[in-house]
């Protein structure tokens, strides 16, 4: 089974546990040699061999070259005298050590006495020293008594400071945070492989594998940035609020641990798929905390690792339908009980597909929100380098290094919703390719571009028509939003501290239901956002076409049908958005609120900015409700993200905004605005 990489020398503090991956070479494998002198070794370099530490004098002051005249009389000041000469108040020469006086007396010539500053004692410095002596707990290490012991002290520091998961938070809280990640974040970002990760966590590979520790820190940082109220509740329940006064402090601590675990010599070792996962999670954390520049750099680093490892290529052992080439039963397009004759680690293979499509969806989402394709983009597929197939639709429990087991009947895989969401963003690849080649809203061939946009909209609608029943938006659930659970403080994932709930108990059903609702909200937001994006591209190109031909839009009879269709699509999008906002619950929106709420707020703002001439009857009728939702979503977008507010202030702000959202949902359900009386949006709802 593939393993997280073995640690560097400074991490080896105990006998390593058996690894569950074999992906990284072992510690005995040859590594790229470091340049000579990069880490000087006093035992092998004669120039560094000196006298023993207790007899090593401090560095001598540089001599000032003597010149003719009076300058010969003013020689540079001598260095510090040795201990013997200092006690006897005699002059110490510079021939040593040992000096001539100590040689004559046959005594050791040492330099261990501390230096004394001239003048009266510094009261401030003395008070600080006294505080350090009175409170030794403030520092885990004693201060060296003399400069000669500094090297030994630094060496002891390096041996005592072992970077581990304890640097993030206490172990009981950390286990709960890991459970929350796999419950709330994993449905949208299905990496890493859960059983393998939990096995490594049980064997405490954070003590032996820097990559595993960096991965864990990145996961917790991403969870905190996306769902900050959840970690805050755990710290509060354990009486550890002082360790995380706000979400920003925990995120910064996770980022620091991840960077230190990876180390500065990141490019001097082999990469694995987990390095790409770490880079993506770090980039997503920076997006949620409004750090645009480092986020773009991390995403580009993730793409570089993916392409370097060849994860962006279609593998040889699998067909385009996501099924292994071997014969076997087919389930959701996947042939079950498939072997891997080539000896490839199937877990690593599937993780490579997943992280590629996770990054693909993230890049397309950012482009819909205004990021230029020239700033962040994934190259289009070609015949020689096509995109990899979508991941196999089986849960992690049925994915092993050598086999892909059959998904049980009646249990929909988490990867089904993930693949549907990815297909939504691939539905307009031709439009995206034109934008990358010519620029956004650049008119090249109006008729061809118009057909491509219309075809892309049809692709999205066909995907929605093929949704499995558990992922279809339930329009009859509007009555449930009047009194939803206010605080998702108890979840099936945290019911057991030993690990994931068993598959045959109610814990799995509750967790799977929560994950499906999270995926359902994400799919709806993705399809509404994609349709809005395509409609806006159509009207932007249409205006450019009419401006180029110096003709008014109403005189272009050839485009009347398309314009009317796009106007009806705008009304349909408005109806779909209000349907979603009136049914979604806080427990399903908040865990990924930093991304979903930003997406929904951008969609609502775009629909409101459309000129009235392009709005249908439904859109005009629902404009006031849409404006109210846009205002609430704008305020929620600021509260769901990580902040510097204290727990009490943050709780008050969040509770107020979520209460307003529920009131608006109840009012919208009671008003019956979305009755579809004019029939504009009925075809696509």
JSON list of N, CA and C in Angstrom, two decimals, residues 130-156:
[
{"chain": "A", "resi": 130, "resn": "UNK", "atom": "N", "xyz": [14.81, 38.55, 36.30]},
{"chain": "A", "resi": 130, "resn": "UNK", "atom": "CA", "xyz": [14.20, 38.03, 37.53]},
{"chain": "A", "resi": 130, "resn": "UNK", "atom": "C", "xyz": [12.88, 37.35, 37.24]},
{"chain": "A", "resi": 131, "resn": "UNK", "atom": "N", "xyz": [12.08, 37.94, 36.32]},
{"chain": "A", "resi": 131, "resn": "UNK", "atom": "CA", "xyz": [10.81, 37.32, 35.96]},
{"chain": "A", "resi": 131, "resn": "UNK", "atom": "C", "xyz": [11.02, 35.96, 35.31]},
{"chain": "A", "resi": 132, "resn": "UNK", "atom": "N", "xyz": [12.05, 35.84, 34.48]},
{"chain": "A", "resi": 132, "resn": "UNK", "atom": "CA", "xyz": [12.33, 34.56, 33.84]},
{"chain": "A", "resi": 132, "resn": "UNK", "atom": "C", "xyz": [12.72, 33.50, 34.87]},
{"chain": "A", "resi": 133, "resn": "UNK", "atom": "N", "xyz": [13.48, 33.93, 35.89]},
{"chain": "A", "resi": 133, "resn": "UNK", "atom": "CA", "xyz": [13.90, 32.99, 36.92]},
{"chain": "A", "resi": 133, "resn": "UNK", "atom": "C", "xyz": [12.71, 32.58, 37.79]},
{"chain": "A", "resi": 134, "resn": "UNK", "atom": "N", "xyz": [11.83, 33.56, 38.10]},
{"chain": "A", "resi": 134, "resn": "UNK", "atom": "CA", "xyz": [10.69, 33.27, 38.96]},
{"chain": "A", "resi": 134, "resn": "UNK", "atom": "C", "xyz": [9.64, 32.41, 38.26]},
{"chain": "A", "resi": 135, "resn": "UNK", "atom": "N", "xyz": [9.52, 32.52, 36.93]},
{"chain": "A", "resi": 135, "resn": "UNK", "atom": "CA", "xyz": [8.50, 31.76, 36.20]},
{"chain": "A", "resi": 135, "resn": "UNK", "atom": "C", "xyz": [9.17, 30.91, 35.14]},
{"chain": "A", "resi": 136, "resn": "UNK", "atom": "N", "xyz": [9.74, 29.78, 35.52]},
{"chain": "A", "resi": 136, "resn": "UNK", "atom": "CA", "xyz": [10.43, 28.93, 34.53]},
{"chain": "A", "resi": 136, "resn": "UNK", "atom": "C", "xyz": [9.48, 28.31, 33.53]},
{"chain": "A", "resi": 137, "resn": "UNK", "atom": "N", "xyz": [8.17, 28.24, 33.85]},
{"chain": "A", "resi": 137, "resn": "UNK", "atom": "CA", "xyz": [7.21, 27.63, 32.92]},
{"chain": "A", "resi": 137, "resn": "UNK", "atom": "C", "xyz": [7.00, 28.47, 31.69]},
{"chain": "A", "resi": 138, "resn": "UNK", "atom": "N", "xyz": [7.38, 29.77, 31.77]},
{"chain": "A", "resi": 138, "resn": "UNK", "atom": "CA", "xyz": [7.18, 30.63, 30.60]},
{"chain": "A", "resi": 138, "resn": "UNK", "atom": "C", "xyz": [8.05, 30.22, 29.45]},
{"chain": "A", "resi": 139, "resn": "UNK", "atom": "N", "xyz": [9.12, 29.54, 29.73]},
{"chain": "A", "resi": 139, "resn": "UNK", "atom": "CA", "xyz": [10.00, 29.07, 28.65]},
{"chain": "A", "resi": 139, "resn": "UNK", "atom": "C", "xyz": [10.34, 27.62, 28.91]},
{"chain": "A", "resi": 140, "resn": "UNK", "atom": "N", "xyz": [10.27, 26.82, 27.86]},
{"chain": "A", "resi": 140, "resn": "UNK", "atom": "CA", "xyz": [10.51, 25.39, 28.02]},
{"chain": "A", "resi": 140, "resn": "UNK", "atom": "C", "xyz": [11.97, 25.03, 28.16]},
{"chain": "A", "resi": 141, "resn": "UNK", "atom": "N", "xyz": [12.88, 26.01, 27.96]},
{"chain": "A", "resi": 141, "resn": "UNK", "atom": "CA", "xyz": [14.30, 25.71, 28.00]},
{"chain": "A", "resi": 141, "resn": "UNK", "atom": "C", "xyz": [15.01, 26.77, 28.84]},
{"chain": "A", "resi": 142, "resn": "UNK", "atom": "N", "xyz": [16.10, 26.35, 29.49]},
{"chain": "A", "resi": 142, "resn": "UNK", "atom": "CA", "xyz": [16.88, 27.28, 30.29]},
{"chain": "A", "resi": 142, "resn": "UNK", "atom": "C", "xyz": [17.78, 28.11, 29.41]},
{"chain": "A", "resi": 143, "resn": "UNK", "atom": "N", "xyz": [18.12, 29.31, 29.89]},
{"chain": "A", "resi": 143, "resn": "UNK", "atom": "CA", "xyz": [18.98, 30.22, 29.15]},
{"chain": "A", "resi": 143, "resn": "UNK", "atom": "C", "xyz": [20.42, 29.80, 29.36]},
{"chain": "A", "resi": 144, "resn": "UNK", "atom": "N", "xyz": [21.24, 29.74, 28.33]},
{"chain": "A", "resi": 144, "resn": "UNK", "atom": "CA", "xyz": [22.64, 29.33, 28.51]},
{"chain": "A", "resi": 144, "resn": "UNK", "atom": "C", "xyz": [23.37, 30.29, 29.43]},
{"chain": "A", "resi": 145, "resn": "UNK", "atom": "N", "xyz": [24.20, 29.71, 30.31]},
{"chain": "A", "resi": 145, "resn": "UNK", "atom": "CA", "xyz": [24.90, 30.52, 31.29]},
{"chain": "A", "resi": 145, "resn": "UNK", "atom": "C", "xyz": [26.07, 31.27, 30.70]},
{"chain": "A", "resi": 146, "resn": "UNK", "atom": "N", "xyz": [26.62, 30.83, 29.59]},
{"chain": "A", "resi": 146, "resn": "UNK", "atom": "CA", "xyz": [27.76, 31.50, 29.00]},
{"chain": "A", "resi": 146, "resn": "UNK", "atom": "C", "xyz": [27.73, 31.30, 27.50]},
{"chain": "A", "resi": 147, "resn": "UNK", "atom": "N", "xyz": [28.40, 32.18, 26.78]},
{"chain": "A", "resi": 147, "resn": "UNK", "atom": "CA", "xyz": [28.40, 32.03, 25.32]},
{"chain": "A", "resi": 147, "resn": "UNK", "atom": "C", "xyz": [29.00, 30.72, 24.84]},
{"chain": "A", "resi": 148, "resn": "UNK", "atom": "N", "xyz": [29.89, 30.13, 25.61]},
{"chain": "A", "resi": 148, "resn": "UNK", "atom": "CA", "xyz": [30.53, 28.90, 25.14]},
{"chain": "A", "resi": 148, "resn": "UNK", "atom": "C", "xyz": [29.56, 27.73, 25.09]},
{"chain": "A", "resi": 149, "resn": "UNK", "atom": "N", "xyz": [28.44, 27.84, 25.79]},
{"chain": "A", "resi": 149, "resn": "UNK", "atom": "CA", "xyz": [27.46, 26.75, 25.81]},
{"chain": "A", "resi": 149, "resn": "UNK", "atom": "C", "xyz": [26.34, 26.97, 24.80]},
{"chain": "A", "resi": 150, "resn": "UNK", "atom": "N", "xyz": [26.45, 28.01, 23.97]},
{"chain": "A", "resi": 150, "resn": "UNK", "atom": "CA", "xyz": [25.36, 28.32, 23.04]},
{"chain": "A", "resi": 150, "resn": "UNK", "atom": "C", "xyz": [25.15, 27.21, 22.03]},
{"chain": "A", "resi": 151, "resn": "UNK", "atom": "N", "xyz": [26.25, 26.65, 21.51]},
{"chain": "A", "resi": 151, "resn": "UNK", "atom": "CA", "xyz": [26.12, 25.60, 20.51]},
{"chain": "A", "resi": 151, "resn": "UNK", "atom": "C", "xyz": [25.44, 24.37, 21.08]},
{"chain": "A", "resi": 152, "resn": "UNK", "atom": "N", "xyz": [25.83, 24.01, 22.32]},
{"chain": "A", "resi": 152, "resn": "UNK", "atom": "CA", "xyz": [25.19, 22.86, 22.94]},
{"chain": "A", "resi": 152, "resn": "UNK", "atom": "C", "xyz": [23.72, 23.13, 23.22]},
{"chain": "A", "resi": 153, "resn": "UNK", "atom": "N", "xyz": [23.40, 24.35, 23.61]},
{"chain": "A", "resi": 153, "resn": "UNK", "atom": "CA", "xyz": [22.01, 24.70, 23.90]},
{"chain": "A", "resi": 153, "resn": "UNK", "atom": "C", "xyz": [21.16, 24.62, 22.64]},
{"chain": "A", "resi": 154, "resn": "UNK", "atom": "N", "xyz": [21.67, 25.16, 21.53]},
{"chain": "A", "resi": 154, "resn": "UNK", "atom": "CA", "xyz": [20.92, 25.11, 20.27]},
{"chain": "A", "resi": 154, "resn": "UNK", "atom": "C", "xyz": [20.74, 23.67, 19.81]},
{"chain": "A", "resi": 155, "resn": "UNK", "atom": "N", "xyz": [21.75, 22.86, 20.01]},
{"chain": "A", "resi": 155, "resn": "UNK", "atom": "CA", "xyz": [21.62, 21.45, 19.62]},
{"chain": "A", "resi": 155, "resn": "UNK", "atom": "C", "xyz": [20.55, 20.75, 20.46]},
{"chain": "A", "resi": 156, "resn": "UNK", "atom": "N", "xyz": [20.51, 21.08, 21.76]},
{"chain": "A", "resi": 156, "resn": "UNK", "atom": "CA", "xyz": [19.49, 20.47, 22.61]},
{"chain": "A", "resi": 156, "resn": "UNK", "atom": "C", "xyz": [18.10, 20.95, 22.22]}
]
